[in-house]
Amino acid sequence: MKRRFEDKVVLVTGAAGGIGLATARAFAAEGAKVMLADRDGIKLHVAEELIREEGGDAASVVVDVTDYGDCQRMVEAVVQRFNGLHIACNNAGVPSPIAPFEQQSLEQWRRVMDVNLNGVFHCMQAQVPALRKSAGTAIINTASVTSHLAAAGMAGYVASKHGVAGLTKATALDLIGYGIRVNAVAPGFIETPMLAPALEAEKGRSFFDARAPIGRIGKVEEVASCVLFLASAEASYVVGTILNVDGGMALT
């Protein structure tokens, strides 16, 4: 196996499961020192122990990305534990209830925007000072196929992920002068705990499989491999890109 991230320090939010955990495991397998961050302290501890059992160097910190002070403390914990920060993966996110627009509550709107968009902003603001202290650093945000497409009944989620794409592009211009490359992955339907209830419904899996031209939903490892590419020296000329990992959904 390649060791592209030997001695690099990587921070992954939303790392207790799904895409975040797969990403953290992949970085650790390639030699990175990984700080896992998530709201769920119990699942976070299990994830950290899993990576250690696999031979990785991992630590964890509980964080609420809607709290800017928490995000600052998260970065302080990374720097204190590993003496720096080279790569930040802002992956924490929540779904929004699917309902007609007029039935969506202000509370639901604020919740999904606070986590999915404001949370990325908070994390990036906290991460940049630490990233500026090293050369060849990178931020990879988790956007979505809904950063490009609309979906009925999902106004809050779609708006939040459009926002992540815009934030990624704007900050890519702001931060490249410091040597920080900012990009994002835009997953389609991926087999994650977030999607699990829908997949378990009658004909759920066949419905989602049919939505992608490739004919199936994606795996978390397929998204993680794209995150690692964007973080690597192989993507040294890639700036402000929203990389679709969606089996062709954005083409439909």
Short mmCIF file of C-alpha atoms in Angstrom, two decimals:
data_model
loop_
_atom_site.label_atom_id
_atom_site.label_comp_id
_atom_site.label_asym_id
_atom_site.label_seq_id
_atom_site.Cartn_x
_atom_site.Cartn_y
_atom_site.Cartn_z
CA MET A 1 0.00 0.00 0.00
CA LYS A 2 1.13 3.54 -0.75
CA ARG A 3 2.09 5.73 2.20
CA ARG A 4 1.29 9.14 0.72
CA PHE A 5 0.53 10.73 4.09
CA GLU A 6 3.39 9.51 6.25
CA ASP A 7 3.65 11.81 9.31
CA LYS A 8 0.93 14.15 8.01
CA VAL A 9 -1.65 15.30 10.55
CA VAL A 10 -5.25 14.95 9.39
CA LEU A 11 -8.45 16.18 11.05
CA VAL A 12 -11.77 14.60 10.04
CA THR A 13 -15.14 15.82 11.34
CA GLY A 14 -18.20 13.59 11.31
CA ALA A 15 -15.71 10.77 11.84
CA ALA A 16 -17.75 8.44 14.04
CA GLY A 17 -19.25 6.63 11.06
CA GLY A 18 -20.06 6.65 7.37
CA ILE A 19 -17.89 8.64 4.98
CA GLY A 20 -15.99 10.31 7.81
CA LEU A 21 -14.87 7.06 9.41
CA ALA A 22 -13.96 5.54 6.05
CA THR A 23 -11.89 8.64 5.29
CA ALA A 24 -10.12 8.55 8.65
CA ARG A 25 -9.30 4.85 8.23
CA ALA A 26 -7.95 5.42 4.73
CA PHE A 27 -5.67 8.26 5.86
CA ALA A 28 -4.41 6.21 8.81
CA ALA A 29 -3.69 3.25 6.53
CA GLU A 30 -1.45 5.52 4.47
CA GLY A 31 0.58 6.72 7.44
CA ALA A 32 -1.29 9.81 8.62
CA LYS A 33 -1.80 10.81 12.23
CA VAL A 34 -5.56 11.20 12.41
CA MET A 35 -7.74 13.23 14.78
CA LEU A 36 -11.35 12.08 14.64
CA ALA A 37 -14.03 14.60 15.63
CA ASP A 38 -17.75 14.07 16.13
CA ARG A 39 -20.65 14.93 18.45
CA ASP A 40 -21.25 11.29 19.38
CA GLY A 41 -18.56 10.53 21.94
CA ILE A 42 -19.47 6.85 22.29
CA LYS A 43 -19.32 6.04 18.58
CA LEU A 44 -16.26 8.26 18.29
CA HIS A 45 -14.38 6.19 20.87
CA VAL A 46 -15.29 2.99 19.01
CA ALA A 47 -14.03 4.51 15.74
CA GLU A 48 -10.75 5.58 17.33
CA GLU A 49 -10.18 2.12 18.78
CA LEU A 50 -10.94 0.53 15.40
CA ILE A 51 -8.24 2.58 13.70
CA ARG A 52 -5.75 1.79 16.44
CA GLU A 53 -6.52 -1.93 16.12
CA GLU A 54 -5.76 -1.58 12.41
CA GLY A 55 -2.34 -0.18 13.29
CA GLY A 56 -3.15 3.50 12.79
CA ASP A 57 -2.17 6.50 14.89
CA ALA A 58 -5.45 8.06 16.01
CA ALA A 59 -6.94 10.31 18.66
CA SER A 60 -10.40 11.80 19.04
CA VAL A 61 -12.18 14.90 20.26
CA VAL A 62 -15.88 15.52 20.82
CA VAL A 63 -17.08 18.60 18.94
CA ASP A 64 -20.29 20.41 18.07
CA VAL A 65 -19.53 22.15 14.77
CA THR A 66 -22.39 24.60 15.31
CA ASP A 67 -20.35 26.06 18.19
CA TYR A 68 -17.43 28.15 16.92
CA GLY A 69 -15.65 27.95 20.28
CA ASP A 70 -15.90 24.17 20.13
CA CYS A 71 -14.28 24.21 16.68
CA GLN A 72 -11.42 26.31 17.99
CA ARG A 73 -10.91 23.88 20.86
CA MET A 74 -10.96 21.01 18.37
CA VAL A 75 -8.08 22.49 16.40
CA GLU A 76 -6.18 23.26 19.59
CA ALA A 77 -6.57 19.59 20.55
CA VAL A 78 -5.15 18.47 17.19
CA VAL A 79 -2.13 20.75 17.44
CA GLN A 80 -1.49 19.81 21.05
CA ARG A 81 -1.72 16.08 20.34
CA PHE A 82 0.13 15.92 17.01
CA ASN A 83 2.07 19.21 16.91
CA GLY A 84 0.49 20.61 13.75
CA LEU A 85 -2.21 20.26 11.11
CA HIS A 86 -1.76 19.50 7.40
CA ILE A 87 -5.14 18.30 6.11
CA ALA A 88 -8.68 19.12 7.28
CA CYS A 89 -11.73 17.20 6.11
CA ASN A 90 -14.96 18.96 7.01
CA ASN A 91 -17.47 16.17 6.68
CA ALA A 92 -19.97 16.60 9.54
CA GLY A 93 -23.52 16.92 8.27
CA VAL A 94 -27.16 16.10 8.93
CA PRO A 95 -30.13 15.35 6.68
CA SER A 96 -33.25 17.45 6.60
CA PRO A 97 -36.77 16.01 6.94
CA ILE A 98 -38.40 15.50 3.56
CA ALA A 99 -41.60 17.53 3.38
CA PRO A 100 -43.34 20.08 1.15
CA PHE A 101 -41.69 23.46 1.48
CA GLU A 102 -44.61 25.12 3.27
CA GLN A 103 -44.52 22.39 5.93
CA GLN A 104 -40.83 22.79 6.71
CA SER A 105 -40.27 24.55 10.01
CA LEU A 106 -37.88 27.38 10.75
CA GLU A 107 -36.30 25.18 13.42
CA GLN A 108 -35.57 22.46 10.85
CA TRP A 109 -34.13 25.02 8.42
CA ARG A 110 -31.85 26.53 11.04
CA ARG A 111 -30.66 23.13 12.22
CA VAL A 112 -29.57 21.87 8.82
CA MET A 113 -27.94 25.20 7.90
CA ASP A 114 -26.17 25.42 11.26
CA VAL A 115 -24.56 22.00 10.88
CA ASN A 116 -24.07 21.64 7.14
CA LEU A 117 -23.03 25.18 6.19
CA ASN A 118 -22.23 27.22 9.28
CA GLY A 119 -20.41 24.21 10.69
CA VAL A 120 -18.07 24.10 7.70
CA PHE A 121 -17.46 27.84 8.02
CA HIS A 122 -16.70 27.52 11.74
CA CYS A 123 -14.30 24.64 11.15
CA MET A 124 -12.46 26.37 8.32
CA GLN A 125 -12.08 29.59 10.28
CA ALA A 126 -10.58 27.63 13.17
CA GLN A 127 -8.35 25.50 10.94
CA VAL A 128 -6.72 28.13 8.74
CA PRO A 129 -4.28 29.59 11.31
CA ALA A 130 -2.89 26.11 12.01
CA LEU A 131 -2.79 25.14 8.33
CA ARG A 132 -0.86 28.28 7.41
CA LYS A 133 2.06 27.11 9.56
CA SER A 134 2.81 24.17 7.25
CA ALA A 135 3.51 23.85 3.53
CA GLY A 136 1.30 22.01 1.07
CA THR A 137 -1.81 21.96 3.22
CA ALA A 138 -5.36 21.19 2.12
CA ILE A 139 -9.01 21.44 3.11
CA ILE A 140 -11.55 19.02 1.68
CA ASN A 141 -15.21 19.75 2.39
CA THR A 142 -18.09 17.33 1.91
CA ALA A 143 -20.65 18.83 -0.44
CA SER A 144 -23.27 16.67 -2.21
CA VAL A 145 -24.79 15.87 -5.57
CA THR A 146 -27.46 18.29 -4.33
CA SER A 147 -24.81 21.00 -4.56
CA HIS A 148 -25.60 20.85 -8.30
CA LEU A 149 -29.13 19.45 -8.43
CA ALA A 150 -32.44 20.23 -6.78
CA ALA A 151 -34.64 17.77 -4.92
CA ALA A 152 -38.27 18.32 -3.99
CA GLY A 153 -39.02 18.42 -0.29
CA MET A 154 -35.40 19.04 0.68
CA ALA A 155 -35.05 22.82 0.49
CA GLY A 156 -32.89 23.13 3.60
CA TYR A 157 -30.48 20.34 2.70
CA VAL A 158 -30.16 21.44 -0.93
CA ALA A 159 -29.55 25.05 0.08
CA SER A 160 -26.96 24.03 2.66
CA LYS A 161 -25.02 21.89 0.20
CA HIS A 162 -25.19 24.55 -2.53
CA GLY A 163 -23.71 26.80 0.14
CA VAL A 164 -20.86 24.38 0.87
CA ALA A 165 -19.96 24.34 -2.82
CA GLY A 166 -19.97 28.14 -2.99
CA LEU A 167 -17.98 28.45 0.22
CA THR A 168 -15.44 25.96 -1.10
CA LYS A 169 -14.93 27.90 -4.33
CA ALA A 170 -14.73 31.31 -2.67
CA THR A 171 -12.30 30.22 0.03
CA ALA A 172 -10.19 28.39 -2.55
CA LEU A 173 -9.39 31.81 -3.99
CA ASP A 174 -8.92 33.38 -0.57
CA LEU A 175 -6.56 30.71 0.78
CA ILE A 176 -4.44 29.53 -2.14
CA GLY A 177 -2.12 32.47 -1.51
CA TYR A 178 -1.22 30.79 1.78
CA GLY A 179 -0.57 27.50 0.02
CA ILE A 180 -3.84 25.99 1.28
CA ARG A 181 -5.76 24.14 -1.43
CA VAL A 182 -9.51 24.01 -0.85
CA ASN A 183 -11.67 21.47 -2.69
CA ALA A 184 -14.77 19.38 -2.02
CA VAL A 185 -16.25 16.00 -2.82
CA ALA A 186 -19.89 15.81 -3.88
CA PRO A 187 -21.22 12.34 -3.08
CA GLY A 188 -24.40 10.96 -4.56
CA PHE A 189 -26.33 8.19 -2.83
CA ILE A 190 -23.79 6.42 -0.62
CA GLU A 191 -24.41 3.48 1.72
CA THR A 192 -24.13 5.30 5.04
CA PRO A 193 -26.03 5.30 8.35
CA MET A 194 -27.77 8.48 7.13
CA LEU A 195 -29.25 6.65 4.14
CA ALA A 196 -29.85 3.32 5.92
CA PRO A 197 -33.53 3.90 6.88
CA ALA A 198 -34.43 4.70 3.28
CA LEU A 199 -32.54 1.67 1.97
CA GLU A 200 -34.36 -0.62 4.40
CA ALA A 201 -37.78 0.52 3.20
CA GLU A 202 -39.68 -1.64 0.70
CA LYS A 203 -37.96 -1.35 -2.69
CA GLY A 204 -35.69 1.28 -1.15
CA ARG A 205 -32.40 -0.11 -2.42
CA SER A 206 -33.69 -0.75 -5.94
CA PHE A 207 -35.03 2.81 -6.06
CA PHE A 208 -31.72 4.37 -5.10
CA ASP A 209 -29.70 2.01 -7.28
CA ALA A 210 -31.76 3.11 -10.27
CA ARG A 211 -31.14 6.81 -9.62
CA ALA A 212 -27.48 6.58 -10.66
CA PRO A 213 -26.59 5.84 -14.29
CA ILE A 214 -23.95 3.40 -13.02
CA GLY A 215 -26.82 1.31 -11.63
CA ARG A 216 -25.96 1.16 -7.93
CA ILE A 217 -25.39 3.29 -4.86
CA GLY A 218 -21.84 4.11 -3.84
CA LYS A 219 -19.59 2.83 -1.09
CA VAL A 220 -18.03 5.00 1.60
CA GLU A 221 -14.60 3.78 0.55
CA GLU A 222 -15.17 5.16 -2.94
CA VAL A 223 -15.74 8.62 -1.50
CA ALA A 224 -12.79 8.30 0.87
CA SER A 225 -10.42 7.48 -1.99
CA CYS A 226 -11.44 10.70 -3.74
CA VAL A 227 -10.87 12.71 -0.55
CA LEU A 228 -7.38 11.24 -0.28
CA PHE A 229 -6.66 12.12 -3.90
CA LEU A 230 -7.67 15.75 -3.33
CA ALA A 231 -5.48 15.87 -0.21
CA SER A 232 -2.46 14.34 -1.91
CA ALA A 233 0.44 15.79 -3.88
CA GLU A 234 -1.13 14.15 -6.94
CA ALA A 235 -3.78 16.90 -6.79
CA SER A 236 -1.29 19.74 -6.28
CA TYR A 237 -2.79 21.70 -9.20
CA VAL A 238 -6.42 21.10 -8.19
CA VAL A 239 -7.97 24.16 -6.54
CA GLY A 240 -11.64 25.00 -5.95
CA THR A 241 -12.95 21.81 -7.54
CA ILE A 242 -16.20 20.11 -6.53
CA LEU A 243 -15.45 16.48 -7.38
CA ASN A 244 -18.58 14.47 -8.14
CA VAL A 245 -18.59 10.97 -6.63
CA ASP A 246 -22.09 10.06 -7.69
CA GLY A 247 -22.15 7.32 -10.32
CA GLY A 248 -23.18 9.88 -12.94
CA MET A 249 -26.15 11.40 -11.10
CA ALA A 250 -25.08 14.98 -11.79
CA LEU A 251 -25.35 14.23 -15.51
CA THR A 252 -29.05 13.38 -15.37
#
